[in-house]
XYZ file of C-alpha atoms in Angstrom:
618
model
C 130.247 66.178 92.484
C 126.704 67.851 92.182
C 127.024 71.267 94.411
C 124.003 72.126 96.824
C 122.675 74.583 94.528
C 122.635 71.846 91.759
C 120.421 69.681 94.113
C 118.229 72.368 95.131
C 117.924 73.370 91.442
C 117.388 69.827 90.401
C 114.974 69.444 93.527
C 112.864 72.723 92.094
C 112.346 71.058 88.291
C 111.214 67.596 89.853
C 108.462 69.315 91.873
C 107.581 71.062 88.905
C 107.300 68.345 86.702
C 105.214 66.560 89.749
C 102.607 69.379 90.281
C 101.702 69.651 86.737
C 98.619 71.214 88.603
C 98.500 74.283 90.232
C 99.460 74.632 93.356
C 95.817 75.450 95.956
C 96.724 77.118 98.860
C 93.540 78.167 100.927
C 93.857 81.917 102.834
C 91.085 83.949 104.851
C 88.840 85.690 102.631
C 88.644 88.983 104.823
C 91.955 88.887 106.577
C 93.230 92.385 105.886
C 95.852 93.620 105.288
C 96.988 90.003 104.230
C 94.182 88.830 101.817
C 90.243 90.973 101.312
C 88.526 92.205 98.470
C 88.676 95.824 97.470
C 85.902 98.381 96.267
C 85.758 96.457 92.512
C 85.536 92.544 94.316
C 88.975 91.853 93.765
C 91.182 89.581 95.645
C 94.292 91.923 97.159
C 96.466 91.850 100.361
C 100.134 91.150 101.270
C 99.516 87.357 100.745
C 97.876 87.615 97.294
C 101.430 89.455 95.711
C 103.484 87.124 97.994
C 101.881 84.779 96.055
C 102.591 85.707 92.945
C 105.948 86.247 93.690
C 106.483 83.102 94.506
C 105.075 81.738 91.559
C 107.651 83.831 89.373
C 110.262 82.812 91.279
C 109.219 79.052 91.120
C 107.338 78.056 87.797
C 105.149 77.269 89.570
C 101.701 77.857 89.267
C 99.579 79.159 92.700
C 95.935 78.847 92.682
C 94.549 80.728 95.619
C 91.558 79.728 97.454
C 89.529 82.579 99.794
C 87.081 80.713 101.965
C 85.902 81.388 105.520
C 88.489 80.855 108.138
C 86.833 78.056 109.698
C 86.709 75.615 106.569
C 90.252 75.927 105.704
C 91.633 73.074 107.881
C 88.068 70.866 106.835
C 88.875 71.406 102.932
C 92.804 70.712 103.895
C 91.230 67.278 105.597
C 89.252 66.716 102.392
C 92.064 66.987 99.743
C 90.113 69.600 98.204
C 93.557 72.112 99.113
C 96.977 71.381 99.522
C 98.110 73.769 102.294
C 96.556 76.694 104.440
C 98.449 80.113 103.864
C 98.274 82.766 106.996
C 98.052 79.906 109.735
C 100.151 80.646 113.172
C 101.809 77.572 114.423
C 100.400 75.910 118.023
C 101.020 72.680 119.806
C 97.750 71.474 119.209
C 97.630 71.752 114.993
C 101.077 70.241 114.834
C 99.464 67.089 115.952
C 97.233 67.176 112.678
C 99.433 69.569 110.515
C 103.208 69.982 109.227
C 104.207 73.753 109.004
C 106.447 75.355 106.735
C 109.301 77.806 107.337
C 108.445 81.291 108.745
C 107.114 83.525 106.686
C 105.974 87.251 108.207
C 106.621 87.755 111.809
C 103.398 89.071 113.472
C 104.368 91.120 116.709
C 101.612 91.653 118.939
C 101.803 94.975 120.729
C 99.670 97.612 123.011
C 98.674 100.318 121.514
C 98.074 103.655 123.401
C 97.845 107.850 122.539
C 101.318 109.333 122.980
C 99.651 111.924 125.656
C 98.984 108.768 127.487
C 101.560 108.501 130.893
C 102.166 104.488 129.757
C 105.523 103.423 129.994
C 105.258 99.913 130.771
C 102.399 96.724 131.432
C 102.103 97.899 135.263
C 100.897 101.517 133.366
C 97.599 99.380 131.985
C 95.893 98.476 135.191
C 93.495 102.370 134.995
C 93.046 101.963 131.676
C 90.338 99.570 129.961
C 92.543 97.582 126.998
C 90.506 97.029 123.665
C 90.756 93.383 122.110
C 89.647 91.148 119.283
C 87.177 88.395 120.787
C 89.561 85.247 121.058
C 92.374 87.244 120.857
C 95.020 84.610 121.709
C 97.826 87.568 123.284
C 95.070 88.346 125.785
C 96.416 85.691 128.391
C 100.264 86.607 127.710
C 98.727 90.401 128.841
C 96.776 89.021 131.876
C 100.125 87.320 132.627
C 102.226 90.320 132.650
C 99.253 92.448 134.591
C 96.558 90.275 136.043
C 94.431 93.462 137.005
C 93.844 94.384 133.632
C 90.333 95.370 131.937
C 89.201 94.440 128.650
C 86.592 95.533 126.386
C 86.456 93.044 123.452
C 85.182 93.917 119.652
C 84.146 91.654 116.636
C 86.982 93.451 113.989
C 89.692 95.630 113.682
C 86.719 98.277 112.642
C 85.203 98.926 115.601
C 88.116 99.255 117.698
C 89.064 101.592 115.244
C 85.202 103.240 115.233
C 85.848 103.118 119.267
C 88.959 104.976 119.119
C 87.875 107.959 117.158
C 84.680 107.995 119.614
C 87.365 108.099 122.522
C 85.618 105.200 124.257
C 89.092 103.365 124.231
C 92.332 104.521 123.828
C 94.400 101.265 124.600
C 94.234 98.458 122.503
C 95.825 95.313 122.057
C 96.461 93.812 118.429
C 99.383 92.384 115.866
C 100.947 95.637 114.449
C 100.709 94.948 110.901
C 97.137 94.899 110.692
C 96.586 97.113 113.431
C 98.937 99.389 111.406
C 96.988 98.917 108.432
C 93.605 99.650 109.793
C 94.911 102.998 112.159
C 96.415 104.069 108.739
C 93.360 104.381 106.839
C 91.476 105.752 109.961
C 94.288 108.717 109.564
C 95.170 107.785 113.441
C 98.101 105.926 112.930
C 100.787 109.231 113.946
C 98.603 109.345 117.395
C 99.819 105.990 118.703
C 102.844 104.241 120.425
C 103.433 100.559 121.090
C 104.291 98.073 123.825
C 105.733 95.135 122.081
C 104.378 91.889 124.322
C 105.120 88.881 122.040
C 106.031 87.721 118.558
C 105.154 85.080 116.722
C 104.863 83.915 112.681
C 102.813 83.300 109.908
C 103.384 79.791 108.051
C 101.918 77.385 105.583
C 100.840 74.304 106.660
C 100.103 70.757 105.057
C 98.937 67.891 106.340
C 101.272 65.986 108.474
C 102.776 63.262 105.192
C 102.676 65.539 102.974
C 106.096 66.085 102.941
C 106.539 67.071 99.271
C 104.553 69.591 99.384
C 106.184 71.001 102.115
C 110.035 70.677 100.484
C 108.460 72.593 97.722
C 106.971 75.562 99.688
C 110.007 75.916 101.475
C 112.389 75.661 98.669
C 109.999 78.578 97.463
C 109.943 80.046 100.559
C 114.249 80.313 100.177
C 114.401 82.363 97.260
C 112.207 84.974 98.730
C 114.389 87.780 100.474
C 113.540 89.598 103.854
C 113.972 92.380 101.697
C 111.153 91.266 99.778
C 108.713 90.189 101.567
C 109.029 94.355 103.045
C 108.099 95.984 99.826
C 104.953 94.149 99.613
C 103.995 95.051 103.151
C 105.072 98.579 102.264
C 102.346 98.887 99.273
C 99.577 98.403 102.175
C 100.768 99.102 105.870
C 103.432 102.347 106.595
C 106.782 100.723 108.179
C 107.531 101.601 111.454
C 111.111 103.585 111.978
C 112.237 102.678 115.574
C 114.839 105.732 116.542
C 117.943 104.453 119.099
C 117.878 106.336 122.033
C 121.805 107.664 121.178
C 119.930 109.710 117.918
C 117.421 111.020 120.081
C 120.640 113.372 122.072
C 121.762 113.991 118.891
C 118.533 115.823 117.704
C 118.187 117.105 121.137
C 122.134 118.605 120.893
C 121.262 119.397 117.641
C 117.955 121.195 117.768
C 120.323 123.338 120.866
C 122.861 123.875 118.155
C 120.319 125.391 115.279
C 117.905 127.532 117.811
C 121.368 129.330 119.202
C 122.336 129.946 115.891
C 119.551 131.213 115.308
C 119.019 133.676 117.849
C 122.530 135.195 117.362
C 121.799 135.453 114.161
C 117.870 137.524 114.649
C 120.014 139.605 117.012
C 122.402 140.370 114.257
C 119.409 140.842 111.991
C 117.908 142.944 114.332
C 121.142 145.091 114.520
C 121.268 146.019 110.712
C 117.508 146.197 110.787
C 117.907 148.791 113.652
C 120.382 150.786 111.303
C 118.286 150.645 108.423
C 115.505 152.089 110.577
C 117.589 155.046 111.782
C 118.952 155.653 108.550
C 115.573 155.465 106.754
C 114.316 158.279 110.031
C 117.026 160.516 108.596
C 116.481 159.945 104.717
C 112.480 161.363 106.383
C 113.976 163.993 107.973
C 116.125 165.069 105.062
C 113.050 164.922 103.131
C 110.919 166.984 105.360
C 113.837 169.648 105.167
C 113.430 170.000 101.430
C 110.529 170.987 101.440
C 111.382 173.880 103.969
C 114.770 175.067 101.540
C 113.858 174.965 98.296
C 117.036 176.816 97.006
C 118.512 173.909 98.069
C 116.714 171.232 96.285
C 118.904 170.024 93.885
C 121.710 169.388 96.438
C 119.481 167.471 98.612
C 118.418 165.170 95.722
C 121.268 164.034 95.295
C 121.824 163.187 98.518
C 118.452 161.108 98.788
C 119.413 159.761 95.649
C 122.727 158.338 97.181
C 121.045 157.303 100.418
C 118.557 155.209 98.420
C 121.590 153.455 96.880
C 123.315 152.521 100.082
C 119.615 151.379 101.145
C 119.263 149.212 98.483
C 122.847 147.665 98.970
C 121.942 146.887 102.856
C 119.184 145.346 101.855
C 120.961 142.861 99.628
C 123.768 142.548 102.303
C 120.696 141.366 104.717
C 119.772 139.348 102.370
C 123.067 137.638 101.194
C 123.393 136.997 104.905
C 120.391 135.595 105.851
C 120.997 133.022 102.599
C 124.838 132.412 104.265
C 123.279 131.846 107.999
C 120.492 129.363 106.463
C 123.094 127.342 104.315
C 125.855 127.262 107.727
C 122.831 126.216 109.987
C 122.273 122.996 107.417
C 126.088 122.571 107.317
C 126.331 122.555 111.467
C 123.573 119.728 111.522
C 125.517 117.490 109.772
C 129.558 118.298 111.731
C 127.504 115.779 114.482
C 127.633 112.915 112.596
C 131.622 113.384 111.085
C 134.185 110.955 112.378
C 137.000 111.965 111.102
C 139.008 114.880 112.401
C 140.101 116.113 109.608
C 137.132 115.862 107.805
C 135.944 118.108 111.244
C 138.174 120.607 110.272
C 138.017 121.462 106.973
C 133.824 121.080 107.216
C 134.395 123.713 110.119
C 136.884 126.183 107.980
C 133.886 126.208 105.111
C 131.196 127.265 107.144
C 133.648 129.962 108.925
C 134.464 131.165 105.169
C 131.400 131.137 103.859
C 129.610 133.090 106.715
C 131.739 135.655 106.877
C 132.986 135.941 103.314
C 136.059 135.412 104.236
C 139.283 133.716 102.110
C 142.484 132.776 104.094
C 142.046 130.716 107.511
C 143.341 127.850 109.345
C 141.363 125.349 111.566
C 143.199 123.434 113.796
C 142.272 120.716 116.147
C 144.478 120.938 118.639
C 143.907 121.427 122.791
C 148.320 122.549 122.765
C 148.755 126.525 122.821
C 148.913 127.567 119.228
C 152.946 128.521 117.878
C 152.995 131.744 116.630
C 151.264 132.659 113.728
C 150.600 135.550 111.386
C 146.618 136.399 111.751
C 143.583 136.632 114.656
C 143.609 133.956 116.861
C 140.079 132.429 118.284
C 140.423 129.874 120.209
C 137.362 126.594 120.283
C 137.113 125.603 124.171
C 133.417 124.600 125.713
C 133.145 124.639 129.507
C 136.715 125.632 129.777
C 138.251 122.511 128.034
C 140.186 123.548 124.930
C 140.092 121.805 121.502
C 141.509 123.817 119.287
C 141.666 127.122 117.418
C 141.570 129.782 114.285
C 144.035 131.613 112.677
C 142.283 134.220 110.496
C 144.038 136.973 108.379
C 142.734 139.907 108.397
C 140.518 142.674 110.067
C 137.089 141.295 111.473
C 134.144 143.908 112.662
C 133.154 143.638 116.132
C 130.086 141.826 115.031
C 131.729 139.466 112.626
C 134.248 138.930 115.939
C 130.568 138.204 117.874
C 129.205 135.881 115.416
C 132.267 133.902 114.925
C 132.651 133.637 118.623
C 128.942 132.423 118.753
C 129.788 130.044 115.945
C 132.973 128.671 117.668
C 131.026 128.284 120.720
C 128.392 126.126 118.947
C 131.018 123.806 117.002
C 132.583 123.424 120.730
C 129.728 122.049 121.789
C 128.973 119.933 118.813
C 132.860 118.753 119.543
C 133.150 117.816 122.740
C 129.329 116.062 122.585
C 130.918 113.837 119.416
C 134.267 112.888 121.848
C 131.667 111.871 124.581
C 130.147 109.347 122.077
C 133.065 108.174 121.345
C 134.345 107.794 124.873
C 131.041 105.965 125.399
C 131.338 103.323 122.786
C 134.875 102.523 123.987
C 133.941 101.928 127.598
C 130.949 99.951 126.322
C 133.857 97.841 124.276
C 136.425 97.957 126.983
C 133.548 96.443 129.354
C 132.898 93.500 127.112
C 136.459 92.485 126.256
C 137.334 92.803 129.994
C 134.776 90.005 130.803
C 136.242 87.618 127.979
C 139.967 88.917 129.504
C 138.233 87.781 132.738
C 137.483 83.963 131.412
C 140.746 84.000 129.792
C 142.473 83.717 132.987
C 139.927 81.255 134.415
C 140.168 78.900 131.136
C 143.653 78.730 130.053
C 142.366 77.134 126.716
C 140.228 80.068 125.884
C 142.859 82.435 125.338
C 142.606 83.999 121.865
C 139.823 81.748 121.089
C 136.796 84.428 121.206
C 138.749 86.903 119.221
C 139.557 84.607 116.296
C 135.862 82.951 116.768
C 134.744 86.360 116.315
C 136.682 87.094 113.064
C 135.903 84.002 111.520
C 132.222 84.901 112.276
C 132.050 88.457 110.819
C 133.678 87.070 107.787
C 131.408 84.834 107.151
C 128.378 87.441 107.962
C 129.998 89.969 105.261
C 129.560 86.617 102.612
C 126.303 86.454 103.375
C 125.641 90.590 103.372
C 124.323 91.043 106.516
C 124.212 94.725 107.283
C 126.764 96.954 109.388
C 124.547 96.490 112.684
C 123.914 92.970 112.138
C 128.480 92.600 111.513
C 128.991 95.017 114.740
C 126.190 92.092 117.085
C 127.956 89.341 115.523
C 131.424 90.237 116.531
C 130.368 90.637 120.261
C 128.382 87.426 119.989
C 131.607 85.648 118.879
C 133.734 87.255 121.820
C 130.792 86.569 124.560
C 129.761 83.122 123.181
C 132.212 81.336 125.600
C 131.338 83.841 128.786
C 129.082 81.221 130.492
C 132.307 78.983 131.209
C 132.595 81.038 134.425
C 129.868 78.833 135.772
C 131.755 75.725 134.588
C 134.399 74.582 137.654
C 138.198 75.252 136.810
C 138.855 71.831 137.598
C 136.487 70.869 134.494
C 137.704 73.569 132.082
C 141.413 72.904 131.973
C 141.204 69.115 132.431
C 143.646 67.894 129.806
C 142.327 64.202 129.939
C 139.034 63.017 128.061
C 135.580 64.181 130.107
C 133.072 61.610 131.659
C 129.694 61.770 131.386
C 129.079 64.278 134.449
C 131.807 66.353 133.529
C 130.299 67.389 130.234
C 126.937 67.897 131.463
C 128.257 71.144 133.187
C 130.028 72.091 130.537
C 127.046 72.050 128.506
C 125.820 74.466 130.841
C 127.531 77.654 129.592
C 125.446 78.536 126.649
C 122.120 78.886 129.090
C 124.358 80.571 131.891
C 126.124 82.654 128.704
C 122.280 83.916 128.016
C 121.410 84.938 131.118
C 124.576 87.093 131.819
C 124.251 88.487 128.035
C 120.342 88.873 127.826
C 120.681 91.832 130.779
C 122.624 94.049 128.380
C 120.114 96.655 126.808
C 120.441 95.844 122.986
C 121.884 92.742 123.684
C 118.604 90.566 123.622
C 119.296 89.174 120.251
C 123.278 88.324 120.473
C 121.865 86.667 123.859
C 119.703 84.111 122.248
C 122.722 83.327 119.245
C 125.008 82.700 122.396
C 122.269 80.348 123.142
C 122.280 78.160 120.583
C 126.000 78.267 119.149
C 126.188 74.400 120.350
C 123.010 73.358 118.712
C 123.658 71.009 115.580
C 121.499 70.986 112.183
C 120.814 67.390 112.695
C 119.273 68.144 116.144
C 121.245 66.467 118.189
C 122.894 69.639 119.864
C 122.474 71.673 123.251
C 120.896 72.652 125.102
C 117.511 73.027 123.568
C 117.979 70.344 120.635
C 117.193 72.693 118.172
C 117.517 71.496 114.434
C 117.657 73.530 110.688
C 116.783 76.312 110.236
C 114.761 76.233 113.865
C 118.490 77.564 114.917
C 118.718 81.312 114.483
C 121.024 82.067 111.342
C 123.545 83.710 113.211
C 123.918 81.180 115.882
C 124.622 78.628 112.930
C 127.253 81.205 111.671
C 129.220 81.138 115.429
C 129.032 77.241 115.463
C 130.704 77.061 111.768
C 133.097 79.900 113.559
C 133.819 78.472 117.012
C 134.340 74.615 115.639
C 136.630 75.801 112.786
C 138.940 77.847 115.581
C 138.733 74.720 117.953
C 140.313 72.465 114.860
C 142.722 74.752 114.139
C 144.375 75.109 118.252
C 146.598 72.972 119.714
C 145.541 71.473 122.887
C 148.028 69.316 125.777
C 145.658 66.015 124.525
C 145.672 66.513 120.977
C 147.525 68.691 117.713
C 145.773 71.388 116.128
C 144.205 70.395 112.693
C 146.056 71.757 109.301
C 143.475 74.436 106.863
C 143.351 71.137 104.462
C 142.298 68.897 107.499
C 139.713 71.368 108.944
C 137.918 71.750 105.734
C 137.749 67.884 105.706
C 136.195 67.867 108.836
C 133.780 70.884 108.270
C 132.857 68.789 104.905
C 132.285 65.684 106.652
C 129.753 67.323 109.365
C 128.366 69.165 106.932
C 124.431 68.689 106.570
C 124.894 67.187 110.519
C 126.595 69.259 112.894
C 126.625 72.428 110.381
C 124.439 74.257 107.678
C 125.621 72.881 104.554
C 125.055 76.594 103.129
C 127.094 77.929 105.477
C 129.686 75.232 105.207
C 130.104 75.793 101.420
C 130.716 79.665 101.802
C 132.838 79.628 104.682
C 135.172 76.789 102.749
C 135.747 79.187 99.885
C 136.772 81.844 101.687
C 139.301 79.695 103.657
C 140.346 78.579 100.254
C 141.016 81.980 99.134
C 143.263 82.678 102.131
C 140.966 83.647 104.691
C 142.933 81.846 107.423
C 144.422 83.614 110.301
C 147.282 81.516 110.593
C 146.712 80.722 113.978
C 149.527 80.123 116.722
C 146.860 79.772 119.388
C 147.653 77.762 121.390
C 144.575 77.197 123.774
């Protein structure tokens, strides 16, 4: 049989073959950062190398077509184009229009000074909010805060000419080209955002021009997310959004370095103060030779030997400061080390090379130490032990300060790294005790959301999604049953067939499974997959009928996951499936229940032994 990739292959060289003429695809002629001409009358922007990239991925040839925004959709009419590039989708141009995949997601935002006190849309009402004339977010703004003030502008310029004048200082506009346009007015590090929608750019064709449309978004496949990001990068600076857990670890961190630092001026300060008093006497010594000169030759000597210990301080200071810069680095990074013994021996090199010393032991341990040959210090913050150090050897008194400054410090760094940790696993702990909690209302769930889960991440590594991406998938596939405590026992653990009223409330848990999961801070995206998870690729799925690739990719990855785990467990009406029967059955609703992509990745890996083997028996 011909594999998917064969079709799409075989799809790619028949529309080819078919548009033996280039491709005309009509974009904005001053649209920047997406499509303008620079200083020399060229056509650049994001859309003219997406463009091109397209082409080489395709064969096929792009002709692109700047005109005034206005007379795109009239030359699209008259056949003199065959799509519109940079076009956002709306109820009333699908009436007239088909529109391809998604292409860049445009978020519209508010932008404000950081010295501004704004921390949400209620902030806006004292402020008057710059917008585009016919800016389209302007009612979603007036929705969120009816009592707020706009001052409209013709182009991104003169809110931009308005904001270094400091007539405005709150905006309203989609952040890539606002982005764009703060970064070359050098006032882009000023600003922070509100995000208020999103929405996406597509390509659109007229409606029956379907093949057209099948090529664009068999194009529009091979391009990566990855991508499409470098060519925004070459005209508009990403944004880095920092998590609120790596702000306290600067903030711990910052603590860490500016304590380190001071004990280590006031040790500075110490040998400076004994260079001082020694350099008073080497003046004093000097003065006297000129009062005894029988004695001259005796005394240069001894100035001669007193410049030589001089010298030597002065490289000690020196060597030190060079040891105190390179521990201070080394500190930074103990916060982010998760493994203990990793903790340990990182700790042990910074002791050693700080004080220059050879033979020590670092030990992790909040049990009284045994006894041992050597200086013990012990590491304890706010009077909790962790461990200790077992030096051999004779320390100075200030070496013994500085180490018990230092020990004090890693402490800290310590017991802040256990917290984390402690936090993660009550956030954990809280989430498995809700799916414990439908467990024991829905007999038949038991083990299901675990195994769902595994299937899911599994399936996420084939497909490379990122560490993050794994971590939200796994507590989508625990959660994705959670709305079932909505759903009458009576219902859930029925073991004859449903009737018609009976499934409409179980069709209610994915919406109920949203709301419960959509409260959770971070959680707004594994809400939406729960969502969908019983939406099917031929549309005909709950609750919002969704259909393709209008079903989030993830929420297509749970279905695949949560179907395959249902085959596989026995229920009291019917024997689970066999790994050779469920693949038959993920084959057969392959292209109608499931992604066919999916499908075809998630059967090798069963193939290849990826099944758990279930006994579950729910």
């Amino acid at each position: 049989m011909i594999g998917i990739r064969g079709i799409v292959l075989l799809f790619l060289i028949l529309s080819i073959s078919i548009f033996s003429q280039p491709l005309r695809i009509a974009l904005d002629e001053d649209y920047a950062p997406f499509s303008f001409y620079d200083e020399n009358g060229n056509l650049v922007g994001i859309s003219v190398d997406f463009w091109k990239l397209f082409s080489e991925k395709t064969g096929v040839e792009v002709e692109l077509v700047p005109v005034k925004w206005y007379r795109s959709q009239e030359l699209l009419t008259e056949k003199k184009i065959d799509a519109i590039d940079q076009i956002f989708k709306t109820p009333e141009r699908e009436k007239v229009l088909s529109f391809s995949r998604p292409i860049f997601e445009m978020r519209s935002c508010v932008f404000f000074r950081k010295d501004l006190p704004i921390k949400d849309f209620s902030d806006l009402s004292s402020y008057v909010v710059g917008a585009l004339r016919g800016e389209g977010s302007v009612k979603t703004l007036l929705e969120k805060n009816p009592d707020v003030e706009f001052e409209f502008f013709d182009d991104y310029s003169s809110i931009v000419k308005a904001l270094k004048e400091k007539k405005i200082s709150v905006f309203l506009g989609d952040d890539i080209a606002t982005r764009y346009y703060l970064s070359k007015g050098n006032l882009l590090p000023e600003f922070r955002t509100l995000h208020l929608e999103t929405n996406y750019l597509h390509v659109a064709v007229l409606k029956g021009n379907e093949s057209v449309l099948s090529l664009i978004n068999s194009g529009l496949s091979r391009i990566s997310e990855g991508e499409k990001n470098d060519i925004i990068r070459n005209y508009v600076p990403l944004v880095l959004v920092t998590p609120p857990w790596f702000l306290r670890v600067v903030f711990y961190g910052t603590a860490a370095f500016v304590i380190s630092f001071g004990i280590a001026l006031t040790f500075i300060y110490s040998l400076r103060r004994k260079v001082e008093e020694r350099t008073l006497q080497l003046k004093e010594a000097n003065e006297e030779l000129k009062a005894q000169n029988e004695e001259i030759e005796d005394l240069y000597q001894e100035v001669s030997a007193s410049q030589e210990e001089l010298e030597k301080l002065y490289g000690e200071i020196r060597e030190l400061d060079e040891r105190f810069r390179e521990s201070v680095r080394r500190m930074a990074k103990l916060v982010f080390i998760k493994d203990k013994s990793r903790f340990s021996f990182e700790v042990g090199q910074i002791v050693k090379y700080l004080l220059n010393v050879k033979n020590l032991k670092v030990i992790l341990d909040d049990r009284a130490p045994e006894k041992v040959e050597g200086t013990v210090f012990e590491i304890s913050h706010s009077n909790e032990k962790h461990g200790y150090i077992v030096l051999e050897g004779d320390l100075s008194e200030d070496e013994k300060g500085v180490l018990e400054s230092l020990l004090t410090i890693v402490s800290a760094i310590y017991t802040y790294r256990k917290l984390i940790s402690r936090e993660r696993k009550l956030y954990r702990d809280i989430v498995k005790t809700w799916v414990k909690a439908l467990e024991y209302y829905d007999y038949y769930t038991k083990g299901h959301s675990e195994e769902a889960a595994y299937y899911a991440v599994e399936i996420g590594r084939m497909f490379d999604l990122g560490d993050e991406k794994l971590e939200k998938l796994y507590w989508a596939g625990l959660l994705h049953d959670i709305g079932k405590i909505y759903v009458p026992q009576v219902v859930l653990n029925k073991t004859s067939k449903l009737d018609e009223r009976e499934f409409e409330l179980i069709k209610i848990h994915p919406v109920r499974g949203y709301e419960l999961v959509k409260e959770i801070e971070g959680f707004e995206d594994v809400a939406i997959w729960i969502r969908h998870h019983h939406e099917r690729w031929d549309g005909k799925g709950y609750p919002d009928g969704l259909k393709g690739e209008e079903i989030p990719f993830e929420a297509r990855v749970l279905c695949v996951a949560d179907s395959y785990q249902a085959m596989r467990s026995d229920r009291p009406y019917k024997r689970g499936k066999s790994v050779e029967e469920s693949i038959q059955e993920l084959r057969r609703n392959a292209g109608r229940q499931f992604d066919p992509v999916i499908v075809e990745k998630f059967i090798e890996f069963l193939e290849g032994g990826g099944d758990l083997g279930t006994g579950h028996q729910g």
